[in-house]
Structure formats: C-alpha cells, structure tokens
XYZ file of C-alpha atoms in Angstrom:
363
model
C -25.425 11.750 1.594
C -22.832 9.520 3.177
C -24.059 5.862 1.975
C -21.529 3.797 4.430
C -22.962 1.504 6.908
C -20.198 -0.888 8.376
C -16.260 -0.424 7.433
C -14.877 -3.062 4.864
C -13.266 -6.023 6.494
C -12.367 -8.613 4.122
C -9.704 -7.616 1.292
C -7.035 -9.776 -0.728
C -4.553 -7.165 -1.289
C -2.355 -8.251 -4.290
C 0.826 -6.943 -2.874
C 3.292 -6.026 -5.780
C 6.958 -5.567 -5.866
C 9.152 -2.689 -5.516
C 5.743 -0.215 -6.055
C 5.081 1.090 -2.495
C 3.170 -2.319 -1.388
C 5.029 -2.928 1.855
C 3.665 1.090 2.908
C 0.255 -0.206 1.669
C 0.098 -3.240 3.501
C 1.294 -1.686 6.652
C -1.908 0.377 6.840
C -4.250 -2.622 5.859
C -2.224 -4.661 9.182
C -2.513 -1.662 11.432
C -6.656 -1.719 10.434
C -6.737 -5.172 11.075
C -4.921 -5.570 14.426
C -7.053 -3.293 15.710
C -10.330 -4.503 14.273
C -9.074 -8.268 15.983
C -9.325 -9.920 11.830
C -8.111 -13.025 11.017
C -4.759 -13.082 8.529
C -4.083 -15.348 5.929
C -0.358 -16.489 6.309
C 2.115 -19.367 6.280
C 3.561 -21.045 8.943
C 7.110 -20.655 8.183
C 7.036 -17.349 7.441
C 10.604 -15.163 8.523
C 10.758 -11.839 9.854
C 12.739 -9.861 7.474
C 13.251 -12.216 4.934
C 11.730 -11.558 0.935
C 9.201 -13.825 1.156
C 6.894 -14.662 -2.214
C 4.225 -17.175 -1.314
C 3.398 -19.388 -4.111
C -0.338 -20.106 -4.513
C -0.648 -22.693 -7.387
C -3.417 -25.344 -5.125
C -5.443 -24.362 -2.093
C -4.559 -27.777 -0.850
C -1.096 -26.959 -0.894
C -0.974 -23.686 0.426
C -3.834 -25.254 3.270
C -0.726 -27.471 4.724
C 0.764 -24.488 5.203
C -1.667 -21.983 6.754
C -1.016 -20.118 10.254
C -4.882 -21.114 11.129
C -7.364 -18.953 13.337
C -9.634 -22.050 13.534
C -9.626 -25.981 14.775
C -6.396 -27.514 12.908
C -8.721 -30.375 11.008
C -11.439 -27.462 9.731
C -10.692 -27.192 6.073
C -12.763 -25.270 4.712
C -11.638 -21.891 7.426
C -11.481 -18.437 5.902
C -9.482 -15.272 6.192
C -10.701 -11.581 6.445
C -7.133 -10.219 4.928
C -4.353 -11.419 3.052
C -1.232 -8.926 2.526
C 1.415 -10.671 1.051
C 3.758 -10.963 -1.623
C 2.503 -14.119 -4.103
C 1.519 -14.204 -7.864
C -2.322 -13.690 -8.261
C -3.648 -16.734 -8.502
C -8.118 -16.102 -8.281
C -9.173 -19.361 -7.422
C -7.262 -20.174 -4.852
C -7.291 -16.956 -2.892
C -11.346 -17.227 -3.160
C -11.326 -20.883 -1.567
C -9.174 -19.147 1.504
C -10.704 -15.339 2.365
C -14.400 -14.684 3.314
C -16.944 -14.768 0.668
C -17.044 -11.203 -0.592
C -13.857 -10.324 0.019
C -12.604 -7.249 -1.934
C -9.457 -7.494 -4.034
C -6.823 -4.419 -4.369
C -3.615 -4.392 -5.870
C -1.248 -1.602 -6.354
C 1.316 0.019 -9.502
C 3.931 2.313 -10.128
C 5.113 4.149 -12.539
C 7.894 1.669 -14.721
C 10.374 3.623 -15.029
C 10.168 4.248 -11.666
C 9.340 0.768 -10.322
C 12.824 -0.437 -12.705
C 14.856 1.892 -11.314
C 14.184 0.851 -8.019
C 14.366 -2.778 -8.972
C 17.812 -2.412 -10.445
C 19.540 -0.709 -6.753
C 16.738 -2.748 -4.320
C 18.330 -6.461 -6.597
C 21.277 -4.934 -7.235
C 21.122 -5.560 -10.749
C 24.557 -3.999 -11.663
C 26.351 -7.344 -10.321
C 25.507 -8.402 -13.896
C 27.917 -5.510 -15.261
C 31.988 -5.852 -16.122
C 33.584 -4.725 -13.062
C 34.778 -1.658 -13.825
C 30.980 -0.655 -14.828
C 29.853 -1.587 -11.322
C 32.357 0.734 -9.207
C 33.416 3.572 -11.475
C 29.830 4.351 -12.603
C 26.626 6.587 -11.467
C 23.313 4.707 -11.109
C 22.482 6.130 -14.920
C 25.100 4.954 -16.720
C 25.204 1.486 -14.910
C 21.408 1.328 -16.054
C 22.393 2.690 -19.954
C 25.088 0.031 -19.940
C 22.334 -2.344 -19.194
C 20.143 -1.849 -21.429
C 22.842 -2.278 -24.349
C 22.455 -6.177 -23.543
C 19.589 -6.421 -21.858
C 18.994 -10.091 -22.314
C 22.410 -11.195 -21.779
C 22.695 -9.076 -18.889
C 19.089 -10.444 -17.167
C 20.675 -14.096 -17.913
C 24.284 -13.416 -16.407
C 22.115 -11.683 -13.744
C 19.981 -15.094 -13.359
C 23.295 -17.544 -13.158
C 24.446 -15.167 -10.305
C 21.232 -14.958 -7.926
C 21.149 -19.034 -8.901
C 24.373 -19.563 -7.293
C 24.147 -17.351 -4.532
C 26.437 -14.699 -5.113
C 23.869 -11.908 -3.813
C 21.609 -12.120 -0.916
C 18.237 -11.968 -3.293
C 16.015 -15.160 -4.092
C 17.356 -16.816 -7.082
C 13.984 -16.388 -8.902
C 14.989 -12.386 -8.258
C 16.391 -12.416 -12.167
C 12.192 -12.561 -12.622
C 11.552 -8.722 -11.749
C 14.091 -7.352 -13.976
C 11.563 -7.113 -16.686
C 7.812 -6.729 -16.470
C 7.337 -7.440 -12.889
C 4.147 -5.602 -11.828
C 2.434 -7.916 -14.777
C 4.136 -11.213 -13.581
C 3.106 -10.529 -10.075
C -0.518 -10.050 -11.081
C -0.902 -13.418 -12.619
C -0.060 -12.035 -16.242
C 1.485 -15.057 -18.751
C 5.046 -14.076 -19.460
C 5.201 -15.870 -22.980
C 2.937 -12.859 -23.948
C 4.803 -10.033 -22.451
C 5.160 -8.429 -25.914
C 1.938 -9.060 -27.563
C -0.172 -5.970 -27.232
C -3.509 -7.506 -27.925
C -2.634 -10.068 -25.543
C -2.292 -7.987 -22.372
C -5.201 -5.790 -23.361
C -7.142 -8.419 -22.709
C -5.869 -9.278 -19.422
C -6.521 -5.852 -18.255
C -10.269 -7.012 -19.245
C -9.745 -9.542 -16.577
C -8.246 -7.627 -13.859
C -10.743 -4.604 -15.047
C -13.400 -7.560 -13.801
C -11.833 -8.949 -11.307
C -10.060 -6.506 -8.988
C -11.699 -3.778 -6.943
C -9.631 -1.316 -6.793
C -6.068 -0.657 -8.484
C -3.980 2.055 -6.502
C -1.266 4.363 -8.133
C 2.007 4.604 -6.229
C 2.435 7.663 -8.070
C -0.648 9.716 -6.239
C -0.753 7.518 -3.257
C -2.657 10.003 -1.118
C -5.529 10.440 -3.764
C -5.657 6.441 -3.825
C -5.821 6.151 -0.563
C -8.617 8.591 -0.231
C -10.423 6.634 -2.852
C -10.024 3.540 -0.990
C -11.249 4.657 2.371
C -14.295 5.870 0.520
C -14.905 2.916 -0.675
C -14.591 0.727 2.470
C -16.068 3.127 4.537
C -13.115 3.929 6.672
C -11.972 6.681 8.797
C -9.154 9.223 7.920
C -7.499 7.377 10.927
C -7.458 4.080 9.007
C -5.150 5.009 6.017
C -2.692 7.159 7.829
C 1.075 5.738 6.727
C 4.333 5.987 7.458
C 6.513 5.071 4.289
C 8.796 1.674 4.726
C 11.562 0.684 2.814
C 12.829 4.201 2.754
C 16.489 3.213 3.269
C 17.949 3.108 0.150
C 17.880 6.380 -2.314
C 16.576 6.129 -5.492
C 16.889 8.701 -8.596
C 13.895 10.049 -9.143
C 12.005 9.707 -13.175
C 12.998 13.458 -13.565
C 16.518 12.993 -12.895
C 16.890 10.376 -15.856
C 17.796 11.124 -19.409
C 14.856 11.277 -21.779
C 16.024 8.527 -24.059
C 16.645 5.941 -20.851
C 12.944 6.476 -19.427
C 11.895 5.792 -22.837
C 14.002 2.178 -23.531
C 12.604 1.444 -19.841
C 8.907 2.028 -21.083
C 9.546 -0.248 -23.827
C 11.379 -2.784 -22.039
C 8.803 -2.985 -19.715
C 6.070 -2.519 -22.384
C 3.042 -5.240 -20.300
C 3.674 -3.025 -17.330
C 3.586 0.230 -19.124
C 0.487 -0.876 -20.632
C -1.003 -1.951 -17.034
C -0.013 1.158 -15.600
C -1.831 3.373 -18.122
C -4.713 1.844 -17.886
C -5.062 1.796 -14.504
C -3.635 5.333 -14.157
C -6.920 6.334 -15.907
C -8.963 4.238 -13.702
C -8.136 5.692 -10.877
C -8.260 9.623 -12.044
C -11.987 8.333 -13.457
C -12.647 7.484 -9.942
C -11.354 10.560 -8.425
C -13.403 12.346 -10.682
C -16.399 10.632 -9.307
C -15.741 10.965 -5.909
C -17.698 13.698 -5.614
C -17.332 17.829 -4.839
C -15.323 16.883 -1.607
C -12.462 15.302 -2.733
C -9.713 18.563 -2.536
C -11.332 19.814 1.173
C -10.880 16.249 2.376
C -7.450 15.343 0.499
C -6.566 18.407 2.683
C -7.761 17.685 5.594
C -5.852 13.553 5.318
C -2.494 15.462 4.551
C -2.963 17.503 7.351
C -4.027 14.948 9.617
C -0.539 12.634 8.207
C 1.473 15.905 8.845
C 0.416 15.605 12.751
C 0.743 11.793 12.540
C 3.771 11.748 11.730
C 5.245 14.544 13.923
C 3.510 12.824 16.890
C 4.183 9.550 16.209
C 7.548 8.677 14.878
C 10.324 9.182 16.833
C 12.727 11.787 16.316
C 15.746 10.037 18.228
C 16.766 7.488 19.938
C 15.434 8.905 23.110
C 11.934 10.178 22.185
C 9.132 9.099 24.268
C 6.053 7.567 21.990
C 2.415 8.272 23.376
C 0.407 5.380 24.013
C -1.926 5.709 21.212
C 0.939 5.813 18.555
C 2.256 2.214 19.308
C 1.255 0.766 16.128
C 1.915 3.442 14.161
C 5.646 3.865 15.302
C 5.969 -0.223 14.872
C 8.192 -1.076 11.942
C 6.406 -3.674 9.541
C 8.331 -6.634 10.995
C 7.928 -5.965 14.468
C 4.013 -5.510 13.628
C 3.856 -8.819 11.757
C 5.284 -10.523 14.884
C 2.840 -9.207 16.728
C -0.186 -10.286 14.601
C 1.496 -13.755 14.547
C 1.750 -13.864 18.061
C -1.600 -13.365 18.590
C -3.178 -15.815 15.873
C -0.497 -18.487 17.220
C -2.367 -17.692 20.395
C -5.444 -17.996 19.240
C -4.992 -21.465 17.252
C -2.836 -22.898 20.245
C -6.367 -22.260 22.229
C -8.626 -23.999 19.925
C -6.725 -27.058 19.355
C -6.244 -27.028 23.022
C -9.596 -25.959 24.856
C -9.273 -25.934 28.801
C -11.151 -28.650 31.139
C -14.186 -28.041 32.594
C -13.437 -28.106 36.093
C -16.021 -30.005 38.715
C -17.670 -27.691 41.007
C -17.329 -28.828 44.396
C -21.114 -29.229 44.907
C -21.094 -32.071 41.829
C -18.247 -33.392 43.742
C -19.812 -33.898 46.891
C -22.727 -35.409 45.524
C -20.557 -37.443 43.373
C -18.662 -38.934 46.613
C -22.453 -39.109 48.108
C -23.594 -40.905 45.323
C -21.141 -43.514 45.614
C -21.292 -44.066 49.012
C-alpha cells in the first residue's frame, strides 16, 4: 500500500564536492521552481563562479541572505538549501523549516580524487616536465611519492593565484567528502575517531546517496519524499572534462588513494551499505520501477536536450534543457522579485466614491 500523502518540500541538501552534487542539486532546483519554494542563498552569489558558503553563525550568514520575507523578519525560513558549504547543524536548523530533511551525497574515493586532481588541476604542483610529458596516471603516481610536499607546493600556488581555483582549493586534495560534511580534520587518521562521526551523521542525516548507483539512490529518495518519477529525472552537469575511470587505474594507485583518503573511504563504506540496506527494503518493486525511471530518463533526455545548435525544445522541457547557471538565475530572479515586493508593498489607491465624499466632507 502506497503510504505517501503530500510530496517532501523542505530538504538541506549537503552538497559535496567533485561527487555528482551539482547533477543532484539540479533536480532538487528543477522540483522547487516548479513547486514556487523558497531558497536559502546569499546575496552575492556569482553565476559560474566555485562558490563555498561558510556557515560558522546564523547571524552572520542572516546579513547575507537573498530573503523571501520582510528585510527586518529574522527569524524567516527556507524550504531548500543546495549549496556548496561545510555542514554546520545548528545553523542550517535556525534557517530551513522545522522538519526539514537533510541529504548529502558520496562517491567512490578513488573516483572522487581522480576527479579532484584534473577538475583543481592538481599536477601544477609537479616538476615541469611531469606536467606536459605525462598521462593522467603517472602524473597522479608521481604525486603520491610526496604527497605532503606536493599538497603544500600545491597550497602556496592556489594562495598566490597562479590557477583560477579558490586558494582554500589545496583543502580537497585529501579527504574532502569528510571535510565538507563537518568532519574535524585533526582526526582524519584516527579510525575510532571517524567511526564515531558516522554515529552522528548515521543520526543526523536522512538520507546519504551513492554517486556510484545514482539511479538506485534516486529511486530511494523519491520514495521517500513521495515524489513522482518526473521529479528526479537528470541530466548530468559538469560533464566537460574526461575523467579515467577506477577500472582504468593500476591496482596499486587505487589502493594508495584509499589510504590517502582513509576518513572518506571509511564514510563511503558505510554509507555504501546504508543505502543497499535501504534498497533492500524498498520493497518487491524496486527492479520493475528502476526500469521503468531509466526508461522514462532515456525519453527525457532524447526529447529534451538539444541535439544541435538548431534544435527546437518543446515547451514542457524548458527547465530541463536549462543549464544549472542559467536555472539559478532564474530562481534568483524570482525571489529578488518577490523580496523587492514585500519591502515595497503598493498603495492603496482611493476609490473615487471615498474621494467624493472626502471633497463633500470638507466642503
């Protein structure tokens, strides 16, 4: 018996780097543009730029807040929050709707690194000749001869500018997916230590998707927001760049990865489990309708995206074929509209009736 009642409208989704969050949070935007919700955002945020929001006071990040409600309210809530910022509890609860659900997403490490290393271009870190006469491996094996020094040189470069990445970028070469879910970095290598953070999050967070079996996630997560097959359709983003894939790495580098990135490996485990627990609890319909998504994406996609230049979009696939920047302009737009209309409410205008009388009165 199909227990949903109403869909699932306030989430904090913990939005992780270089792990398929940017997809993710492009179908948690599409569902709330539609449903007209409320986003938690800054002010100053920049279309196309890396943004990390950091979330260390709700007073602070208040001073900051696109708003949806009068500019002296505050104590005003958010249904959704999809952003990049290190999970920080008590603060997001002061700023989304009581009840909100919490997500996050992981990937596998080795995966998630290699990506890290061509998306931050760690290789600037390498002697010269390592950079241009080497393949993606053997730039990574070089690495990992001197990791540390390499991760410092690495910091002193993004500090200075040399690279177009944030100077805290030097950050995600080791760990990341633990750092960006609130995870204290002095600990990193004590075992015991992170065991018991995945306590916390185990507590804390809803739902953890894998990267790794995205559709299965997905399918998870619409079950438990009571969504429609419509709602988690996607169409992957930051496809640009090519990355080797885990298979195409020697054995011994996916390994040193693992253990350089031991908290995440850890995370990822655990929450690999999770998920495959809740799969097997989904109940006897999980293969007919994990069949029936990908066919339904198949069409989506088809339909949807253009195929050139030229191709003619339907009407109904406007949001779908949006990139994520051009969709984030338009939610802005239209909670900039919104604020600008509360702190501004129109006149009431005198009927001409009161006005007569008025002049009447007077006279």
């Amino acid at each position: 018996m199909d227990t949903c009642q109403l869909p699932v409208t306030n989430i904090a989704y913990l939005k992780i780097h270089k792990a398929g969050s940017s997809t993710l949070s492009q179908v948690i935007n599409r569902f709330g543009y539609r449903k007209n919700l409320s986003f938690l955002l800054p002010k100053d945020f920049q279309r196309g730029k890396r943004y990390m929001w950091n979330m260390n006071s709700t007073d602070e990040v208040r001073k900051n807040i696109l708003g949806m409600g009068p500019a002296n309210l505050s104590n005003s809530r958010y249904n959704l929050f999809t952003l990049h910022t290190t999970y920080n509890r008590r603060v997001i609860d002061d700023l989304m709707q009581p009840g909100s659900r919490y997500i996050t997403i992981l990937r596998d490490p080795v995966g998630q690194f290699v990506s890290a290393f061509g998306y931050y271009d760690l290789s600037r870190s390498l002697p010269y000749t390592k950079q241009k006469n080497s393949s993606k491996t053997e730039q990574i094996r070089e690495w990992f001869r001197h990791p540390h020094d390499y991760r410092r040189k690495y910091g002193d470069i993004a500090r200075k500018g040399k690279i177009s990445v944030s100077p805290e970028s030097y950050l995600f070469c080791r760990n990341s997916q633990a750092r960006d879910l609130g995870f204290d970095m002095k600990h990193e290598e004590n075992v015991s230590k992170i065991s018991e953070y995945i306590d916390v999050l185990n507590r804390e967070i809803d739902l953890v998707l894998i990267m790794d079996h995205f559709d299965e996630s997905l399918l998870v997560m619409r079950k438990m927001f009571c969504w429609e097959m419509s709602d988690i359709l996607y169409f992957p983003e930051n496809q640009g760049r090519r990355h080797m894939k885990n298979s195409s790495l020697p054995g011994d580098i996916a390994i040193t990865i693992r253990d350089w990135n031991s908290a995440d490996q850890q995370l990822y485990a655990h929450f690999n489990r999770t998920l495959w627990r809740k799969i097997s609890e989904y109940g006897p319909s999980f293969e007919s309708d994990l069949n029936s998504f990908r066919s339904l994406l198949k069409d989506a996609i088809q339909t949807c995206r253009p195929h050139s230049q030229n191709s003619t979009i339907p009407d109904h696939c406007e949001l779908s074929a949006m990139d994520k920047n051009a969709l984030m302009d338009k939610i802005r737009q239209r909670q900039k509209l919104h604020q600008e209309a509360l702190d501004n409410p129109p006149r009431k205008k005198i009927s001409s009736n009161l006005r007569k009388k008025t002049v009447t009165m007077i006279h």
